[in-house]
């Protein structure tokens, strides 16, 4: 009877990070029988038993037999505490990023072979292939792989390698072509470094940016090693056939761009930039509900700058907007928040001066204010208060811009608190943002009712 009670009573429990806890019960022979909850990532599907001495490595299903190799790989290639210590989009992004890095590594090898051929490394096919392989093995080639959120940078990297592939075809332009390729790769390097840092901040959830960055380097090393081994097998096969080499390059380039697209689309950024804020605000004004980060990231266009959009400038210098006491008084009137907003209706351009006391929520409100003014010149349904202002704007220049800005302040006083709460409830991180804000700050005489967000 005591044994039966022991099997039903949970003696202790444990959990990994913030994951699911698993319990432990006493078996009839005195051993500990653990539930499998904490081992879901490694595919174990049943409970396992640990003998009193804890040294029976032959027990089927016990993690003591299966976990050391997996734990070793996890320690080398995955951040400590994975998956709870990183963002939910970490694994799909890293998988697709590894695919694009592998394709880029092979494309780089083909480009290197073409450059060596162009500079006259030997006349025989075997000599060129052997020289390329030697260069790769010695580690003197720097494979230009950059984890960039900007597809433009990755495509520019492919264009640079294509120039190297084509350089031997036009020997008279060889030096200029290779120089142009290196210049393009330098641009890619800058873009890749900047965006990788922002991505690491997004993925690290336990102040573990150093660990996430280190494991990313480990993954990159593994991918480059795999690319090196495949390159050593591929280069002798394509060295005697320029057409086949070019065909392989186009295939790898297509794979590289597709994998980059999937990697970027797998990201779910939970902070607002101008594009995501515009999408979320437009949906809120039209339907009264806030998009969650997953939906907004899927709707966000990958390419910006090809469609007209209201110009929003945050943190502009005050001297750019006013040149007289009257203009300053006109600009300040109606502004109780620690920012001043100037709207040019003809160009649909919004410029915002930020006060020294302006915090992240102030910046978010100012950006919302500017985008809301842009919505007055757009299409689609709006709340009644804004619809009335839109009709006034479309009717003609009966009201000056600063008067409309003053009236939208009153609308925003009612709308923004609800919008901000909706953002927080939907999972957006409003205590920080990715809005582009210049460093200019100013002070001015405000009314006693000034609010500081």
Tab-separated table of C-alpha atoms in Angstrom:
chain	number	residue	atom	x	y	z
A	1	UNK	CA	0.000	0.000	0.000
A	2	UNK	CA	2.854	2.339	0.835
A	3	UNK	CA	4.367	1.685	-2.567
A	4	UNK	CA	1.097	2.505	-4.285
A	5	UNK	CA	0.880	5.770	-2.399
A	6	UNK	CA	4.471	6.600	-3.360
A	7	UNK	CA	3.683	6.179	-7.041
A	8	UNK	CA	0.841	8.674	-6.788
A	9	UNK	CA	2.617	11.258	-4.641
A	10	UNK	CA	4.847	13.822	-6.320
A	11	UNK	CA	8.063	14.045	-4.337
A	12	UNK	CA	9.612	16.983	-6.164
A	13	UNK	CA	9.570	18.823	-9.450
A	14	UNK	CA	11.900	20.808	-11.706
A	15	UNK	CA	11.717	23.012	-14.763
A	16	UNK	CA	14.130	24.497	-17.276
A	17	UNK	CA	13.932	28.273	-17.438
A	18	UNK	CA	10.308	29.317	-17.803
A	19	UNK	CA	9.356	26.067	-19.514
A	20	UNK	CA	6.930	23.399	-18.399
A	21	UNK	CA	7.614	21.859	-15.001
A	22	UNK	CA	7.950	18.083	-14.678
A	23	UNK	CA	7.233	16.091	-11.552
A	24	UNK	CA	9.050	13.210	-9.891
A	25	UNK	CA	7.506	10.232	-8.106
A	26	UNK	CA	8.896	7.271	-6.254
A	27	UNK	CA	8.794	3.918	-8.085
A	28	UNK	CA	8.196	0.581	-6.383
A	29	UNK	CA	11.912	-0.295	-6.359
A	30	UNK	CA	12.907	2.999	-4.720
A	31	UNK	CA	14.042	4.701	-7.912
A	32	UNK	CA	12.875	8.147	-9.019
A	33	UNK	CA	10.478	8.285	-11.935
A	34	UNK	CA	10.512	11.637	-13.763
A	35	UNK	CA	7.903	12.999	-16.115
A	36	UNK	CA	9.055	13.952	-19.558
A	37	UNK	CA	7.844	17.582	-19.741
A	38	UNK	CA	11.207	19.280	-19.678
A	39	UNK	CA	12.619	17.131	-22.501
A	40	UNK	CA	10.091	17.949	-25.177
A	41	UNK	CA	12.726	19.545	-27.452
A	42	UNK	CA	14.665	16.326	-27.749
A	43	UNK	CA	11.706	14.178	-28.797
A	44	UNK	CA	11.383	11.944	-25.705
A	45	UNK	CA	7.812	10.768	-25.371
A	46	UNK	CA	7.586	8.888	-22.092
A	47	UNK	CA	8.671	9.065	-18.478
A	48	UNK	CA	12.108	7.816	-17.499
A	49	UNK	CA	13.477	6.204	-14.356
A	50	UNK	CA	16.659	6.970	-12.464
A	51	UNK	CA	18.051	4.183	-10.244
A	52	UNK	CA	18.981	4.971	-6.639
A	53	UNK	CA	22.661	5.104	-7.582
A	54	UNK	CA	21.799	7.164	-10.664
A	55	UNK	CA	24.414	5.401	-12.817
A	56	UNK	CA	22.410	3.009	-14.979
A	57	UNK	CA	23.153	4.443	-18.448
A	58	UNK	CA	21.415	1.585	-20.188
A	59	UNK	CA	17.913	2.581	-19.173
A	60	UNK	CA	15.801	3.051	-22.282
A	61	UNK	CA	14.303	6.526	-22.535
A	62	UNK	CA	16.509	8.025	-19.832
A	63	UNK	CA	18.042	11.333	-20.711
A	64	UNK	CA	21.275	10.182	-19.064
A	65	UNK	CA	21.859	8.020	-22.145
A	66	UNK	CA	20.617	10.409	-24.825
A	67	UNK	CA	21.163	13.897	-23.535
A	68	UNK	CA	24.975	14.374	-23.336
A	69	UNK	CA	25.556	14.675	-27.127
A	70	UNK	CA	22.471	16.831	-27.540
A	71	UNK	CA	23.403	18.934	-24.537
A	72	UNK	CA	26.890	19.399	-25.968
A	73	UNK	CA	25.512	20.586	-29.298
A	74	UNK	CA	23.090	22.891	-27.539
A	75	UNK	CA	25.883	24.394	-25.458
A	76	UNK	CA	27.918	25.147	-28.577
A	77	UNK	CA	25.243	26.300	-31.040
A	78	UNK	CA	22.248	27.474	-28.998
A	79	UNK	CA	22.017	30.195	-26.333
A	80	UNK	CA	21.911	29.159	-22.687
A	81	UNK	CA	18.314	28.573	-21.629
A	82	UNK	CA	17.024	27.969	-25.178
A	83	UNK	CA	14.185	28.238	-26.126
A	84	UNK	CA	12.966	30.440	-23.271
A	85	UNK	CA	15.953	32.792	-23.302
A	86	UNK	CA	15.361	33.958	-26.888
A	87	UNK	CA	12.455	35.344	-28.896
A	88	UNK	CA	9.929	32.871	-30.382
A	89	UNK	CA	11.111	33.665	-33.908
A	90	UNK	CA	14.740	32.736	-33.124
A	91	UNK	CA	14.735	29.162	-34.428
A	92	UNK	CA	12.945	29.702	-37.785
A	93	UNK	CA	15.047	32.774	-38.486
A	94	UNK	CA	18.322	31.009	-37.713
A	95	UNK	CA	17.397	28.006	-39.880
A	96	UNK	CA	16.606	30.131	-42.929
A	97	UNK	CA	19.576	32.347	-42.226
A	98	UNK	CA	21.827	29.271	-42.245
A	99	UNK	CA	20.424	28.253	-45.639
A	100	UNK	CA	21.122	31.683	-47.124
A	101	UNK	CA	24.603	31.727	-45.582
A	102	UNK	CA	25.386	28.315	-47.079
A	103	UNK	CA	24.221	29.448	-50.524
A	104	UNK	CA	26.190	32.671	-50.192
A	105	UNK	CA	29.309	30.727	-49.216
A	106	UNK	CA	29.101	28.562	-52.352
A	107	UNK	CA	28.442	31.596	-54.544
A	108	UNK	CA	31.466	33.276	-53.020
A	109	UNK	CA	33.616	30.285	-53.921
A	110	UNK	CA	32.505	30.484	-57.559
A	111	UNK	CA	33.230	34.210	-57.573
A	112	UNK	CA	36.673	33.611	-56.092
A	113	UNK	CA	37.493	31.051	-58.757
A	114	UNK	CA	36.440	33.543	-61.439
A	115	UNK	CA	38.660	36.271	-59.960
A	116	UNK	CA	41.658	33.931	-59.815
A	117	UNK	CA	41.034	32.946	-63.406
A	118	UNK	CA	40.809	36.597	-64.357
A	119	UNK	CA	44.149	37.472	-62.804
A	120	UNK	CA	45.781	34.612	-64.695
A	121	UNK	CA	46.448	31.984	-62.058
A	122	UNK	CA	47.674	29.239	-64.361
A	123	UNK	CA	46.438	28.170	-67.746
A	124	UNK	CA	45.283	24.647	-67.029
A	125	UNK	CA	41.850	24.018	-65.549
A	126	UNK	CA	43.254	21.973	-62.717
A	127	UNK	CA	45.610	24.766	-61.759
A	128	UNK	CA	42.823	27.303	-61.333
A	129	UNK	CA	40.702	24.868	-59.339
A	130	UNK	CA	43.617	23.852	-57.158
A	131	UNK	CA	44.588	27.482	-56.498
A	132	UNK	CA	41.052	28.324	-55.483
A	133	UNK	CA	40.853	25.333	-53.158
A	134	UNK	CA	44.199	26.210	-51.628
A	135	UNK	CA	43.093	29.783	-50.999
A	136	UNK	CA	39.906	28.602	-49.328
A	137	UNK	CA	41.648	26.034	-47.140
A	138	UNK	CA	44.294	28.522	-46.016
A	139	UNK	CA	41.502	30.798	-44.837
A	140	UNK	CA	42.677	33.819	-46.808
A	141	UNK	CA	39.286	34.266	-48.421
A	142	UNK	CA	36.790	36.184	-46.370
A	143	UNK	CA	33.326	34.829	-47.171
A	144	UNK	CA	31.023	37.803	-47.328
A	145	UNK	CA	28.041	36.573	-45.343
A	146	UNK	CA	26.047	39.194	-43.476
A	147	UNK	CA	22.881	38.626	-41.496
A	148	UNK	CA	21.047	41.668	-42.659
A	149	UNK	CA	17.420	42.559	-42.258
A	150	UNK	CA	17.718	44.624	-45.399
A	151	UNK	CA	17.148	42.511	-48.482
A	152	UNK	CA	18.789	45.301	-50.431
A	153	UNK	CA	22.114	44.566	-48.758
A	154	UNK	CA	21.867	40.849	-49.517
A	155	UNK	CA	20.929	41.459	-53.135
A	156	UNK	CA	23.798	43.936	-53.401
A	157	UNK	CA	26.080	41.190	-52.111
A	158	UNK	CA	24.837	38.880	-54.881
A	159	UNK	CA	25.383	41.611	-57.466
A	160	UNK	CA	28.944	42.037	-56.216
A	161	UNK	CA	29.646	38.330	-56.655
A	162	UNK	CA	28.039	38.378	-60.101
A	163	UNK	CA	30.448	41.144	-61.100
A	164	UNK	CA	33.332	38.934	-59.999
A	165	UNK	CA	31.933	36.019	-62.005
A	166	UNK	CA	31.718	38.201	-65.124
A	167	UNK	CA	35.041	39.986	-64.603
A	168	UNK	CA	37.130	37.458	-66.618
A	169	UNK	CA	34.744	37.789	-69.562
A	170	UNK	CA	35.819	41.403	-70.117
A	171	UNK	CA	39.533	41.510	-69.266
A	172	UNK	CA	39.887	45.154	-70.265
A	173	UNK	CA	37.478	46.147	-67.456
A	174	UNK	CA	38.714	43.538	-64.980
A	175	UNK	CA	40.255	45.928	-62.426
A	176	UNK	CA	37.327	48.332	-62.458
A	177	UNK	CA	34.803	45.489	-62.164
A	178	UNK	CA	36.539	43.869	-59.195
A	179	UNK	CA	36.978	47.252	-57.504
A	180	UNK	CA	33.269	47.979	-57.913
A	181	UNK	CA	32.487	44.572	-56.441
A	182	UNK	CA	34.649	45.266	-53.381
A	183	UNK	CA	32.983	48.649	-52.902
A	184	UNK	CA	29.559	46.978	-52.939
A	185	UNK	CA	30.740	44.443	-50.375
A	186	UNK	CA	31.924	47.241	-48.103
A	187	UNK	CA	28.418	48.725	-48.188
A	188	UNK	CA	26.965	45.316	-47.368
A	189	UNK	CA	29.394	45.011	-44.446
A	190	UNK	CA	28.213	48.260	-42.872
A	191	UNK	CA	24.517	47.402	-43.330
A	192	UNK	CA	25.017	43.864	-42.051
A	193	UNK	CA	26.822	44.939	-38.891
A	194	UNK	CA	24.244	47.549	-37.946
A	195	UNK	CA	21.201	45.352	-38.512
A	196	UNK	CA	22.769	42.316	-36.829
A	197	UNK	CA	23.190	44.338	-33.626
A	198	UNK	CA	19.518	45.371	-33.668
A	199	UNK	CA	18.464	41.781	-34.323
A	200	UNK	CA	20.541	40.492	-31.403
A	201	UNK	CA	18.825	42.971	-29.081
A	202	UNK	CA	15.463	41.685	-30.324
A	203	UNK	CA	16.296	37.990	-29.915
A	204	UNK	CA	17.956	38.198	-26.484
A	205	UNK	CA	15.262	37.997	-23.798
A	206	UNK	CA	17.344	37.570	-20.632
A	207	UNK	CA	19.974	40.248	-21.021
A	208	UNK	CA	22.022	37.607	-22.854
A	209	UNK	CA	23.063	39.516	-25.957
A	210	UNK	CA	26.675	38.367	-25.632
A	211	UNK	CA	25.595	34.724	-25.508
A	212	UNK	CA	23.226	35.079	-28.476
A	213	UNK	CA	25.943	36.818	-30.486
A	214	UNK	CA	28.527	34.167	-29.587
A	215	UNK	CA	26.218	31.300	-30.574
A	216	UNK	CA	25.446	33.079	-33.824
A	217	UNK	CA	29.166	33.108	-34.565
A	218	UNK	CA	29.331	29.384	-33.806
A	219	UNK	CA	26.479	28.683	-36.199
A	220	UNK	CA	28.115	30.841	-38.861
A	221	UNK	CA	31.398	28.963	-38.458
A	222	UNK	CA	29.625	25.625	-38.894
A	223	UNK	CA	27.785	26.831	-42.001
A	224	UNK	CA	30.966	28.235	-43.523
A	225	UNK	CA	32.769	24.960	-42.816
A	226	UNK	CA	30.003	23.052	-44.586
A	227	UNK	CA	30.203	25.525	-47.460
A	228	UNK	CA	33.971	25.026	-47.639
A	229	UNK	CA	33.676	21.245	-47.849
A	230	UNK	CA	31.008	21.406	-50.550
A	231	UNK	CA	33.054	24.016	-52.442
A	232	UNK	CA	36.053	21.690	-52.526
A	233	UNK	CA	33.864	19.082	-54.227
A	234	UNK	CA	32.028	21.520	-56.490
A	235	UNK	CA	34.871	23.609	-57.915
A	236	UNK	CA	36.663	20.821	-59.848
A	237	UNK	CA	33.324	19.933	-61.475
A	238	UNK	CA	32.529	23.429	-62.731
A	239	UNK	CA	36.020	24.774	-63.460
A	240	UNK	CA	36.040	23.437	-67.028
A	241	UNK	CA	32.582	24.693	-67.957
A	242	UNK	CA	31.896	28.431	-67.594
A	243	UNK	CA	28.262	28.000	-68.587
A	244	UNK	CA	27.650	25.380	-65.901
A	245	UNK	CA	29.462	27.542	-63.358
A	246	UNK	CA	27.234	30.504	-64.218
A	247	UNK	CA	24.132	28.310	-63.996
A	248	UNK	CA	25.174	27.102	-60.526
A	249	UNK	CA	25.725	30.701	-59.475
A	250	UNK	CA	22.234	31.769	-60.584
A	251	UNK	CA	20.680	28.798	-58.770
A	252	UNK	CA	22.568	29.565	-55.571
A	253	UNK	CA	21.700	33.256	-55.858
A	254	UNK	CA	18.007	32.424	-56.196
A	255	UNK	CA	18.244	30.148	-53.155
A	256	UNK	CA	20.098	32.860	-51.245
A	257	UNK	CA	17.469	35.521	-51.947
A	258	UNK	CA	14.566	33.166	-51.196
A	259	UNK	CA	16.102	32.050	-47.897
A	260	UNK	CA	16.714	35.689	-46.973
A	261	UNK	CA	13.094	36.513	-47.738
A	262	UNK	CA	11.867	33.646	-45.542
A	263	UNK	CA	14.275	34.615	-42.764
A	264	UNK	CA	13.071	38.213	-42.736
A	265	UNK	CA	9.431	37.163	-42.907
A	266	UNK	CA	9.891	34.822	-39.932
A	267	UNK	CA	10.888	37.735	-37.686
A	268	UNK	CA	8.258	39.196	-35.373
A	269	UNK	CA	9.539	42.544	-34.128
A	270	UNK	CA	7.611	43.700	-31.056
A	271	UNK	CA	8.774	47.305	-31.156
A	272	UNK	CA	7.294	49.936	-33.422
A	273	UNK	CA	9.070	51.618	-36.297
A	274	UNK	CA	7.386	54.097	-38.611
A	275	UNK	CA	6.152	51.436	-41.023
A	276	UNK	CA	4.614	49.206	-38.373
A	277	UNK	CA	3.145	52.179	-36.505
A	278	UNK	CA	1.535	53.421	-39.724
A	279	UNK	CA	-0.030	49.997	-40.344
A	280	UNK	CA	-1.278	49.578	-36.775
A	281	UNK	CA	-2.645	53.121	-36.555
A	282	UNK	CA	-4.420	52.887	-39.909
A	283	UNK	CA	-6.070	49.621	-38.863
A	284	UNK	CA	-7.046	51.127	-35.513
A	285	UNK	CA	-8.569	54.248	-37.037
A	286	UNK	CA	-10.521	52.232	-39.601
A	287	UNK	CA	-11.635	49.261	-37.485
A	288	UNK	CA	-11.135	50.264	-33.865
A	289	UNK	CA	-8.792	47.370	-33.024
A	290	UNK	CA	-5.017	47.078	-32.644
A	291	UNK	CA	-3.070	44.608	-34.739
A	292	UNK	CA	-0.821	42.251	-32.788
A	293	UNK	CA	2.916	42.110	-33.648
A	294	UNK	CA	2.618	38.917	-35.697
A	295	UNK	CA	-0.107	40.297	-37.979
A	296	UNK	CA	1.595	43.677	-38.358
A	297	UNK	CA	4.963	42.142	-39.225
A	298	UNK	CA	3.352	40.004	-41.924
A	299	UNK	CA	1.660	43.043	-43.431
A	300	UNK	CA	4.722	45.290	-43.280
A	301	UNK	CA	6.193	45.790	-46.775
A	302	UNK	CA	9.771	44.632	-47.239
A	303	UNK	CA	10.536	47.405	-49.701
A	304	UNK	CA	9.900	50.987	-48.686
A	305	UNK	CA	10.470	54.201	-50.565
A	306	UNK	CA	8.682	53.177	-53.778
A	307	UNK	CA	5.258	54.416	-52.719
A	308	UNK	CA	4.384	57.965	-51.625
A	309	UNK	CA	3.983	58.313	-47.886
A	310	UNK	CA	3.708	61.229	-45.473
A	311	UNK	CA	7.122	62.510	-44.483
A	312	UNK	CA	7.653	62.346	-40.712
A	313	UNK	CA	10.723	63.928	-39.115
A	314	UNK	CA	11.232	63.549	-35.360
A	315	UNK	CA	13.708	65.596	-33.349
A	316	UNK	CA	14.203	68.450	-35.826
A	317	UNK	CA	15.907	71.690	-34.694
A	318	UNK	CA	13.587	74.480	-33.575
A	319	UNK	CA	15.371	77.120	-35.647
A	320	UNK	CA	14.308	75.309	-38.806
A	321	UNK	CA	10.629	75.960	-38.083
A	322	UNK	CA	10.488	79.462	-36.627
A	323	UNK	CA	12.216	82.755	-37.415
A	324	UNK	CA	10.162	85.225	-35.369
A	325	UNK	CA	8.442	85.576	-31.996
A	326	UNK	CA	5.059	85.447	-33.701
A	327	UNK	CA	5.853	82.146	-35.428
A	328	UNK	CA	7.089	80.696	-32.136
A	329	UNK	CA	3.905	81.760	-30.325
A	330	UNK	CA	1.811	80.328	-33.138
A	331	UNK	CA	3.694	77.028	-33.016
A	332	UNK	CA	3.486	76.704	-29.223
A	333	UNK	CA	-0.213	77.580	-28.961
A	334	UNK	CA	-2.291	74.532	-28.200
A	335	UNK	CA	0.700	72.284	-27.438
A	336	UNK	CA	0.483	71.021	-23.875
A	337	UNK	CA	2.711	68.018	-24.537
A	338	UNK	CA	6.524	68.209	-24.587
A	339	UNK	CA	6.714	68.410	-28.369
A	340	UNK	CA	5.893	70.939	-31.084
A	341	UNK	CA	4.474	69.814	-34.396
A	342	UNK	CA	4.520	71.666	-37.705
A	343	UNK	CA	2.464	70.325	-40.634
A	344	UNK	CA	2.978	71.349	-44.243
A	345	UNK	CA	-0.304	70.417	-45.959
A	346	UNK	CA	0.929	70.984	-49.502
A	347	UNK	CA	3.759	68.470	-49.154
A	348	UNK	CA	2.106	66.391	-46.399
A	349	UNK	CA	5.253	66.807	-44.345
A	350	UNK	CA	5.306	66.683	-40.551
A	351	UNK	CA	8.229	68.001	-38.510
A	352	UNK	CA	8.389	67.497	-34.760
A	353	UNK	CA	10.489	69.404	-32.224
A	354	UNK	CA	11.064	67.406	-29.024
A	355	UNK	CA	11.413	68.883	-25.564
A	356	UNK	CA	14.300	68.002	-23.260
A	357	UNK	CA	11.844	66.052	-21.078
A	358	UNK	CA	10.343	64.031	-23.920
A	359	UNK	CA	10.438	60.286	-23.236
A	360	UNK	CA	9.640	57.239	-25.390
A	361	UNK	CA	5.891	57.633	-24.948
A	362	UNK	CA	6.107	61.275	-25.971
A	363	UNK	CA	7.954	60.275	-29.128
A	364	UNK	CA	5.345	57.599	-29.801
A	365	UNK	CA	2.514	60.100	-29.330
A	366	UNK	CA	4.233	62.660	-31.575
A	367	UNK	CA	4.714	60.038	-34.298
A	368	UNK	CA	1.071	58.957	-33.923
A	369	UNK	CA	0.025	62.600	-34.185
A	370	UNK	CA	2.039	63.102	-37.367
A	371	UNK	CA	0.726	59.937	-39.015
A	372	UNK	CA	-2.819	60.840	-38.012
A	373	UNK	CA	-2.435	64.180	-39.812
A	374	UNK	CA	-1.262	62.263	-42.875
A	375	UNK	CA	-4.392	60.124	-42.649
A	376	UNK	CA	-6.501	63.270	-43.095
A	377	UNK	CA	-5.274	63.454	-46.678
A	378	UNK	CA	-5.695	59.738	-47.314
A	379	UNK	CA	-8.604	57.421	-48.004
A	380	UNK	CA	-10.538	55.022	-45.833
A	381	UNK	CA	-12.945	55.445	-42.919
A	382	UNK	CA	-11.933	57.482	-39.875
A	383	UNK	CA	-13.527	58.203	-36.482
A	384	UNK	CA	-16.162	60.913	-36.582
A	385	UNK	CA	-13.931	63.587	-35.068
A	386	UNK	CA	-11.198	63.007	-37.650
A	387	UNK	CA	-13.672	62.647	-40.506
A	388	UNK	CA	-14.910	66.158	-39.791
A	389	UNK	CA	-11.361	67.495	-39.883
A	390	UNK	CA	-10.700	65.617	-43.122
A	391	UNK	CA	-13.682	67.302	-44.736
A	392	UNK	CA	-12.315	70.665	-43.656
A	393	UNK	CA	-8.902	69.880	-45.120
A	394	UNK	CA	-10.383	68.698	-48.439
A	395	UNK	CA	-12.723	71.675	-48.669
A	396	UNK	CA	-9.786	74.006	-49.224
A	397	UNK	CA	-7.300	76.133	-47.302
A	398	UNK	CA	-9.938	77.679	-45.033
A	399	UNK	CA	-7.972	76.811	-41.926
A	400	UNK	CA	-4.281	77.208	-41.458
A	401	UNK	CA	-2.257	74.119	-40.641
A	402	UNK	CA	-1.456	75.197	-37.095
A	403	UNK	CA	-5.191	75.477	-36.328
A	404	UNK	CA	-5.817	71.922	-37.550
A	405	UNK	CA	-2.815	70.706	-35.537
A	406	UNK	CA	-4.306	72.346	-32.445
A	407	UNK	CA	-7.655	70.620	-33.029
A	408	UNK	CA	-6.040	67.238	-33.606
A	409	UNK	CA	-4.368	67.620	-30.209
A	410	UNK	CA	-7.815	67.578	-28.639
A	411	UNK	CA	-8.797	64.477	-30.609
A	412	UNK	CA	-5.550	62.785	-29.665
A	413	UNK	CA	-6.136	63.502	-25.973
A	414	UNK	CA	-9.097	61.125	-26.171
A	415	UNK	CA	-7.711	58.670	-28.730
A	416	UNK	CA	-4.085	58.125	-27.722
A	417	UNK	CA	-4.578	56.667	-24.200
A	418	UNK	CA	-6.904	54.012	-25.636
A	419	UNK	CA	-4.539	53.381	-28.528
A	420	UNK	CA	-1.553	53.063	-26.179
A	421	UNK	CA	-3.385	50.588	-23.939
A	422	UNK	CA	-4.437	48.630	-27.008
A	423	UNK	CA	-0.799	48.422	-28.114
A	424	UNK	CA	0.268	47.110	-24.734
A	425	UNK	CA	-2.576	44.587	-24.553
A	426	UNK	CA	-1.737	43.319	-28.054
A	427	UNK	CA	1.863	42.595	-27.029
A	428	UNK	CA	3.737	45.647	-28.306
A	429	UNK	CA	6.652	46.975	-26.251
A	430	UNK	CA	5.840	50.655	-25.854
A	431	UNK	CA	8.621	51.460	-23.410
A	432	UNK	CA	10.999	51.547	-26.375
A	433	UNK	CA	10.717	52.019	-30.114
A	434	UNK	CA	12.613	51.893	-33.406
A	435	UNK	CA	11.451	55.245	-34.723
A	436	UNK	CA	14.122	57.373	-36.368
A	437	UNK	CA	14.678	60.299	-34.014
A	438	UNK	CA	17.310	62.996	-34.468
A	439	UNK	CA	19.264	64.313	-31.472
A	440	UNK	CA	17.914	67.877	-31.455
A	441	UNK	CA	16.053	68.890	-28.263
A	442	UNK	CA	14.624	72.248	-27.240
A	443	UNK	CA	12.890	74.073	-24.395
A	444	UNK	CA	10.114	76.652	-24.577
A	445	UNK	CA	7.525	78.317	-22.370
A	446	UNK	CA	4.593	75.969	-21.960
A	447	UNK	CA	1.228	76.327	-20.337
A	448	UNK	CA	0.903	75.129	-16.707
A	449	UNK	CA	-1.126	72.168	-17.906
A	450	UNK	CA	1.847	70.707	-19.804
A	451	UNK	CA	1.945	66.925	-19.636
A	452	UNK	CA	5.113	64.878	-19.551
A	453	UNK	CA	4.815	61.378	-21.012
